[in-house]
């Protein structure tokens, strides 16, 4: 029996050592990449990237964008939020933002409702369980969001992202975050055909190329101001807000990042929990949610 517990303990320590080695190797690789001349221009967003709750470095990039253009009502809409602990807007709620999440998975929505019970009760966050389509997206958003202009829209549904974004007319976001398909570098124009019941199967059949998004969103009044380092998300800012605050030209050729998924899912302190946000609200009654 003692041998069994000793062996179990050794295996546990070996696993921990391997995980720590993996993260150290990843951080070393990341530091090497960021030393490249490409990332030394301070108008480029990637040097400001970091993770709090986002999947990758999006939290830092989003914060830097709003450092440059300012905020108005601090209202967000995000769809494709998973269990709510690894997305682009959770960190914003610690800064007084409020908004709406839309998620198709009943299992994930149940977790969110149980985990963020207090946050939901304050009205700072609302959650909608729905499978998004071109036909229902405006009704879904309008059911919770009364403002015409919002600060942030984040789109990540692994498939019909552009087709859904194209249909949104009920709100005018100042900033849009949308996943792109990094398999197709500029000047490739690719967009997955609309499939109302599409569920991503892990293949390259999803989303749109960065060049396609650049050209189509420019028609809607948005400029591409950057991508995250892992080559997952692209960031667009409304033309009237850009001025000279970001690195031009606002093209896929300038801002495209190759798929570096091996850098994804970086650590950010201890593992995320629902209680962190809920307890903060409970312990800080002076925090005003506008």
Coordinates of C-alpha atoms in Angstrom, one line a residue:
X1 CA 0.0 0.0 0.0
X2 CA 2.8 2.4 0.9
X3 CA 4.4 1.7 -2.5
X4 CA 1.2 2.6 -4.2
X5 CA 0.9 6.0 -2.5
X6 CA 4.6 6.7 -3.2
X7 CA 4.1 5.8 -6.9
X8 CA 1.0 7.9 -7.0
X9 CA 2.8 10.9 -5.5
X10 CA 5.7 10.5 -7.8
X11 CA 3.4 10.5 -10.9
X12 CA 1.6 13.6 -9.6
X13 CA 4.9 15.5 -9.1
X14 CA 6.1 14.4 -12.6
X15 CA 2.9 15.7 -14.2
X16 CA 3.3 19.0 -12.4
X17 CA 6.9 19.2 -13.4
X18 CA 6.0 18.5 -17.0
X19 CA 3.2 21.2 -17.0
X20 CA 5.6 23.8 -15.5
X21 CA 8.3 22.9 -18.1
X22 CA 5.7 23.3 -20.9
X23 CA 4.6 26.7 -19.6
X24 CA 8.2 27.9 -19.2
X25 CA 9.1 26.8 -22.7
X26 CA 6.0 28.5 -24.0
X27 CA 6.9 31.8 -22.2
X28 CA 10.5 31.6 -23.6
X29 CA 9.1 31.1 -27.1
X30 CA 6.7 34.0 -26.6
X31 CA 9.5 36.3 -25.4
X32 CA 11.6 35.4 -28.4
X33 CA 8.8 36.2 -30.8
X34 CA 8.0 39.5 -29.2
X35 CA 11.7 40.6 -29.7
X36 CA 11.1 40.7 -33.5
X37 CA 11.3 44.1 -35.1
X38 CA 7.7 43.7 -36.2
X39 CA 6.5 44.1 -32.7
X40 CA 8.6 47.1 -31.6
X41 CA 6.2 49.8 -33.1
X42 CA 4.1 51.0 -30.1
X43 CA 1.1 51.7 -32.4
X44 CA 0.9 47.9 -33.0
X45 CA -1.4 46.3 -30.5
X46 CA 0.4 43.0 -29.9
X47 CA 3.0 44.4 -27.4
X48 CA 0.1 45.3 -25.1
X49 CA -1.5 41.9 -25.2
X50 CA -2.0 39.8 -22.0
X51 CA -4.5 37.3 -20.6
X52 CA -6.7 37.7 -17.6
X53 CA -9.7 35.6 -18.6
X54 CA -9.5 35.7 -22.4
X55 CA -8.4 32.6 -24.3
X56 CA -5.2 34.3 -25.3
X57 CA -3.8 37.8 -25.2
X58 CA -7.1 39.5 -26.1
X59 CA -7.7 41.1 -22.6
X60 CA -4.7 43.4 -22.9
X61 CA -5.4 44.3 -26.5
X62 CA -9.0 45.2 -25.8
X63 CA -7.9 47.4 -22.9
X64 CA -5.3 49.1 -25.0
X65 CA -7.8 49.9 -27.8
X66 CA -10.1 51.6 -25.3
X67 CA -7.1 53.4 -23.7
X68 CA -6.7 55.0 -27.1
X69 CA -10.3 55.7 -28.1
X70 CA -12.0 56.0 -24.7
X71 CA -15.2 54.4 -23.7
X72 CA -18.8 55.7 -23.8
X73 CA -21.4 53.5 -22.0
X74 CA -19.1 50.4 -21.3
X75 CA -21.7 48.1 -22.8
X76 CA -20.7 44.9 -24.5
X77 CA -22.3 42.0 -26.4
X78 CA -20.5 38.7 -26.8
X79 CA -21.6 35.5 -28.3
X80 CA -19.9 32.1 -28.1
X81 CA -18.8 32.5 -24.5
X82 CA -18.5 28.8 -23.5
X83 CA -18.6 28.4 -19.7
X84 CA -18.1 32.1 -19.2
X85 CA -14.6 31.8 -17.7
X86 CA -12.5 32.2 -20.8
X87 CA -13.8 34.9 -23.1
X88 CA -13.2 38.5 -24.1
X89 CA -15.6 40.4 -21.8
X90 CA -15.4 38.8 -18.3
X91 CA -12.4 40.9 -17.3
X92 CA -14.2 44.0 -18.4
X93 CA -16.8 43.5 -15.7
X94 CA -14.2 44.1 -13.1
X95 CA -14.0 47.6 -14.6
X96 CA -17.7 48.3 -14.3
X97 CA -18.7 47.2 -17.8
X98 CA -22.1 45.5 -18.3
X99 CA -23.6 43.5 -21.1
X100 CA -25.1 40.4 -22.7
X101 CA -23.7 37.0 -23.4
X102 CA -25.3 34.6 -25.9
X103 CA -24.4 30.9 -25.8
X104 CA -26.0 27.9 -27.6
X105 CA -25.0 25.2 -25.1
X106 CA -27.6 24.5 -22.4
X107 CA -24.9 22.9 -20.3
X108 CA -22.6 26.0 -20.4
X109 CA -25.5 28.4 -19.8
X110 CA -26.5 26.4 -16.7
X111 CA -22.9 26.7 -15.4
X112 CA -23.0 30.5 -16.0
X113 CA -26.3 30.9 -14.3
X114 CA -25.2 28.9 -11.3
X115 CA -21.7 30.4 -11.1
X116 CA -22.6 34.1 -11.7
X117 CA -25.8 34.1 -9.8
X118 CA -25.1 37.3 -8.0
X119 CA -23.7 39.1 -11.0
X120 CA -26.7 38.2 -13.0
X121 CA -29.0 39.4 -10.2
X122 CA -27.5 42.9 -10.3
X123 CA -28.2 43.3 -14.0
X124 CA -24.5 43.8 -14.8
X125 CA -24.7 40.7 -16.9
X126 CA -27.5 38.9 -18.8
X127 CA -27.2 35.5 -20.5
X128 CA -29.3 34.2 -23.4
X129 CA -29.4 30.6 -24.3
X130 CA -29.9 30.4 -28.1
X131 CA -28.5 29.0 -31.3
X132 CA -27.7 32.1 -33.3
X133 CA -28.8 32.5 -36.9
X134 CA -29.1 35.4 -39.3
X135 CA -32.8 35.4 -38.7
X136 CA -32.8 35.8 -34.9
X137 CA -29.6 37.7 -34.0
X138 CA -31.2 41.2 -33.9
X139 CA -34.1 40.0 -31.8
X140 CA -31.8 38.3 -29.4
X141 CA -29.6 41.3 -28.9
X142 CA -32.6 43.8 -28.7
X143 CA -34.3 41.7 -26.0
X144 CA -31.5 42.7 -23.6
X145 CA -29.7 45.8 -25.1
X146 CA -31.5 49.1 -25.4
X147 CA -28.6 51.2 -26.4
X148 CA -28.0 51.8 -30.2
X149 CA -24.3 52.4 -29.8
X150 CA -22.3 50.0 -27.7
X151 CA -18.6 50.0 -27.0
X152 CA -17.8 46.4 -27.8
X153 CA -19.1 43.4 -29.9
X154 CA -17.2 40.1 -29.7
X155 CA -18.0 37.3 -32.1
X156 CA -16.7 33.7 -31.8
X157 CA -19.0 31.0 -32.9
X158 CA -16.6 28.9 -35.0
X159 CA -18.4 29.1 -38.3
X160 CA -21.0 31.6 -39.4
X161 CA -19.3 34.5 -37.6
X162 CA -19.2 36.9 -40.6
X163 CA -22.7 36.0 -41.8
X164 CA -24.1 36.8 -38.4
X165 CA -22.1 40.0 -38.0
X166 CA -23.3 41.2 -41.4
X167 CA -26.9 40.9 -40.3
X168 CA -26.6 43.0 -37.1
X169 CA -28.4 46.3 -37.4
X170 CA -29.9 46.8 -33.9
X171 CA -26.6 48.0 -32.4
X172 CA -23.6 50.0 -33.7
X173 CA -20.4 48.8 -31.9
X174 CA -17.4 51.1 -31.6
X175 CA -15.1 48.1 -31.6
X176 CA -15.6 44.6 -33.1
X177 CA -13.6 41.5 -32.2
X178 CA -14.1 38.6 -34.5
X179 CA -12.3 35.3 -35.1
X180 CA -10.6 34.8 -38.4
X181 CA -9.4 31.7 -40.2
X182 CA -5.6 32.1 -40.2
X183 CA -5.1 29.2 -42.5
X184 CA -5.8 31.6 -45.4
X185 CA -3.2 34.5 -45.4
X186 CA -3.7 37.6 -47.5
X187 CA -4.5 38.1 -50.3
X188 CA -6.7 35.0 -50.1
X189 CA -10.4 35.8 -50.0
X190 CA -12.3 33.0 -48.2
X191 CA -15.6 32.9 -46.3
X192 CA -17.4 29.7 -45.3
X193 CA -20.8 29.5 -46.9
X194 CA -23.7 30.2 -44.6
X195 CA -25.1 27.0 -42.9
X196 CA -27.8 27.7 -40.3
X197 CA -27.1 24.6 -38.3
X198 CA -23.3 24.6 -38.6
X199 CA -21.4 23.1 -35.7
X200 CA -17.6 23.3 -36.0
X201 CA -16.0 19.9 -36.3
X202 CA -12.4 21.0 -35.6
X203 CA -11.6 21.3 -39.3
X204 CA -10.6 24.3 -41.4
X205 CA -14.2 24.8 -42.5
X206 CA -15.0 27.8 -40.5
X207 CA -15.1 31.6 -40.5
X208 CA -13.4 33.9 -43.0
X209 CA -10.0 34.9 -44.0
X210 CA -8.6 38.1 -42.6
X211 CA -8.5 39.8 -46.0
X212 CA -12.1 39.0 -46.6
X213 CA -13.0 40.5 -43.2
X214 CA -10.9 43.6 -43.9
X215 CA -12.6 44.4 -47.1
X216 CA -16.2 43.6 -46.0
X217 CA -16.0 45.4 -42.7
X218 CA -14.5 48.4 -44.3
X219 CA -17.7 48.7 -46.3
X220 CA -19.6 48.7 -43.0
X221 CA -17.3 51.5 -41.7
X222 CA -14.7 49.6 -39.7
X223 CA -10.9 49.5 -40.1
X224 CA -8.6 46.6 -39.2
X225 CA -6.3 47.8 -36.4
X226 CA -4.7 44.5 -35.4
X227 CA -4.8 40.8 -34.6
X228 CA -3.7 38.9 -31.5
X229 CA -0.4 37.1 -31.5
X230 CA -1.9 33.6 -31.8
X231 CA -3.6 34.4 -35.0
X232 CA -7.1 33.8 -33.7
X233 CA -8.9 37.2 -33.3
X234 CA -9.0 40.3 -35.4
X235 CA -9.8 43.8 -34.0
X236 CA -11.7 46.4 -35.9
X237 CA -12.5 50.0 -34.8
X238 CA -15.1 52.3 -36.3
X239 CA -13.5 54.6 -38.9
X240 CA -14.4 57.9 -37.1
X241 CA -12.5 56.8 -34.0
X242 CA -9.3 55.6 -35.6
X243 CA -7.5 58.9 -36.6
X244 CA -3.8 58.2 -36.1
X245 CA -4.1 56.1 -33.0
X246 CA -3.3 52.7 -34.6
X247 CA -0.7 51.4 -37.0
X248 CA -1.5 52.0 -40.7
X249 CA -2.1 50.7 -43.3
X250 CA -5.2 49.1 -41.9
X251 CA -4.8 46.0 -44.1
X252 CA -4.6 42.3 -43.7
X253 CA -1.1 42.4 -45.3
X254 CA 0.0 44.6 -42.4
X255 CA -1.8 43.1 -39.5
X256 CA -2.1 39.4 -40.4
X257 CA -0.7 36.9 -37.8
X258 CA -0.1 33.3 -38.7
X259 CA -1.8 30.6 -36.7
X260 CA 0.3 30.1 -33.6
X261 CA -2.1 27.9 -31.7
X262 CA 0.8 26.4 -29.7
X263 CA 0.9 29.7 -27.8
X264 CA -2.8 29.4 -26.9
X265 CA -4.3 28.8 -23.5
X266 CA -1.6 30.5 -21.6
X267 CA -1.7 30.6 -17.8
X268 CA -2.8 33.7 -15.9
X269 CA -2.2 33.1 -12.2
X270 CA -4.4 30.5 -10.6
X271 CA -7.3 28.8 -12.4
X272 CA -10.4 30.9 -13.0
X273 CA -13.5 30.6 -10.8
X274 CA -17.0 32.0 -10.8
X275 CA -16.7 33.2 -7.2
X276 CA -14.0 35.8 -8.0
X277 CA -16.4 38.1 -9.8
X278 CA -19.4 37.3 -7.6
X279 CA -17.5 37.8 -4.3
X280 CA -16.0 41.0 -5.5
X281 CA -19.5 42.5 -6.0
X282 CA -20.6 41.2 -2.6
X283 CA -17.6 42.6 -0.8
X284 CA -17.6 45.9 -2.7
X285 CA -21.1 47.4 -2.2
X286 CA -19.7 50.9 -3.2
X287 CA -19.1 49.7 -6.8
X288 CA -21.7 51.5 -8.9
X289 CA -23.0 49.6 -12.0
X290 CA -24.3 52.2 -14.4

